[in-house]
Short mmCIF file of C-alpha atoms in Angstrom, two decimals:
data_model
loop_
_atom_site.label_atom_id
_atom_site.label_comp_id
_atom_site.label_asym_id
_atom_site.label_seq_id
_atom_site.Cartn_x
_atom_site.Cartn_y
_atom_site.Cartn_z
CA MET A 1203 15.31 -47.30 36.05
CA GLY A 1204 13.26 -44.36 34.89
CA VAL A 1205 12.96 -41.10 36.75
CA GLN A 1206 11.41 -37.91 35.48
CA ASN A 1207 11.86 -34.30 36.56
CA VAL A 1208 8.29 -33.01 36.46
CA MET A 1209 9.63 -29.46 36.72
CA GLU A 1210 10.84 -29.81 33.11
CA ASP A 1211 7.25 -30.27 31.96
CA VAL A 1212 5.99 -27.43 34.14
CA VAL A 1213 8.66 -25.04 32.81
CA ARG A 1214 8.12 -26.09 29.18
CA ASP A 1215 4.34 -25.72 29.39
CA THR A 1216 4.57 -22.39 31.20
CA LEU A 1217 7.13 -21.06 28.71
CA LEU A 1218 4.96 -22.05 25.76
CA SER A 1219 1.90 -20.44 27.40
CA TYR A 1220 3.62 -17.12 28.11
CA LYS A 1221 6.17 -16.83 25.27
CA ASN A 1222 4.01 -14.39 23.28
CA ASN A 1223 3.96 -12.02 26.28
CA MET A 1224 7.73 -12.03 26.80
CA ASN A 1225 8.96 -10.03 23.79
CA LEU A 1226 11.44 -12.72 22.80
CA ALA A 1227 14.09 -11.79 20.24
CA CYS A 1228 13.64 -15.29 18.82
CA ASP A 1229 11.33 -18.18 19.62
CA CYS A 1230 13.12 -20.95 17.73
CA GLU A 1231 13.59 -24.32 19.39
CA GLN A 1232 17.21 -23.54 20.36
CA CYS A 1233 16.27 -20.30 22.09
CA LEU A 1234 13.30 -21.89 23.88
CA ASN A 1235 15.58 -24.73 25.04
CA ASP A 1236 18.15 -22.20 26.30
CA ILE A 1237 15.43 -20.37 28.24
CA ALA A 1238 14.15 -23.62 29.74
CA ALA A 1239 17.67 -24.75 30.69
CA LEU A 1240 18.47 -21.48 32.43
CA ALA A 1241 15.15 -21.54 34.30
CA LEU A 1242 15.55 -25.18 35.34
CA ASN A 1243 18.99 -24.43 36.78
CA GLU A 1244 17.34 -21.97 39.18
CA LEU A 1245 14.34 -24.08 40.13
CA PRO A 1246 14.32 -27.08 42.45
CA PRO A 1247 13.83 -30.39 40.64
CA ARG A 1248 10.74 -32.47 41.33
CA TYR A 1249 11.61 -36.06 40.48
CA ILE A 1250 9.18 -38.92 40.30
CA ALA A 1251 9.82 -42.59 39.66
CA ASN A 1252 6.34 -43.41 38.45
CA SER A 1253 4.76 -41.31 35.68
CA LYS A 1254 1.27 -41.82 37.08
CA TYR A 1255 2.16 -39.27 39.80
CA SER A 1256 3.09 -36.56 37.30
CA PRO A 1257 -0.39 -34.96 37.23
CA TYR A 1258 -0.40 -34.67 41.04
CA VAL A 1259 3.01 -33.00 41.18
CA ARG A 1260 2.12 -30.67 38.30
CA ALA A 1261 -1.20 -29.76 39.91
CA SER A 1262 0.48 -28.93 43.21
CA HIS A 1263 2.75 -26.41 41.44
CA GLU A 1264 -0.02 -24.93 39.35
CA ALA A 1265 -2.37 -24.57 42.34
CA ASP A 1266 0.29 -22.81 44.43
CA GLN A 1267 -0.02 -19.16 43.32
CA GLN A 1268 3.32 -18.13 44.82
CA GLY A 1269 5.01 -21.17 43.27
CA ILE A 1270 3.71 -20.54 39.76
CA THR A 1271 4.48 -16.82 40.09
CA THR A 1272 8.06 -17.70 41.00
CA ILE A 1273 8.30 -20.07 38.03
CA ILE A 1274 6.97 -17.39 35.65
CA ALA A 1275 9.40 -14.80 37.07
CA ILE A 1276 12.37 -17.12 36.64
CA ILE A 1277 11.30 -17.99 33.09
CA ALA A 1278 10.90 -14.27 32.27
CA LYS A 1279 14.38 -13.54 33.65
CA SER A 1280 15.83 -16.40 31.60
CA ALA A 1281 13.97 -15.20 28.50
CA ALA A 1282 15.39 -11.70 28.89
CA ARG A 1283 18.90 -13.13 29.19
CA VAL A 1284 18.55 -15.32 26.10
CA SER A 1285 16.88 -12.53 24.11
CA ALA A 1286 19.77 -10.21 24.95
CA SER A 1287 22.26 -12.71 23.51
CA PRO A 1288 20.64 -15.44 21.37
CA ARG A 1289 22.91 -18.34 20.39
CA CYS A 1290 20.76 -19.74 17.60
CA GLU A 1291 21.48 -19.97 13.87
CA THR A 1292 19.15 -17.05 13.17
CA PHE A 1293 21.42 -14.66 15.05
CA ALA A 1294 24.75 -16.41 14.37
CA ASN A 1295 25.01 -14.79 10.92
CA LYS A 1296 24.14 -11.26 12.08
#
């Protein structure tokens, strides 16, 4: 059985699109994953059982201005939290 949380893709794509505007302390894979995980814990999941519906679910979130604004705000909040206390190797030795 395969199910997919489309919100993971939406958060990942949005984070990658806006990461240069967020003044991140670090944009390594670990920090980006931490940001995505924190954001996903605050957002409702959008599961699908058939990947052919992924574009429809994604489009509904991207077309909803309030919805995408909420996603961006949650990602920005998560980015600020991770940037304030990065857990990656880059900052582990500092």
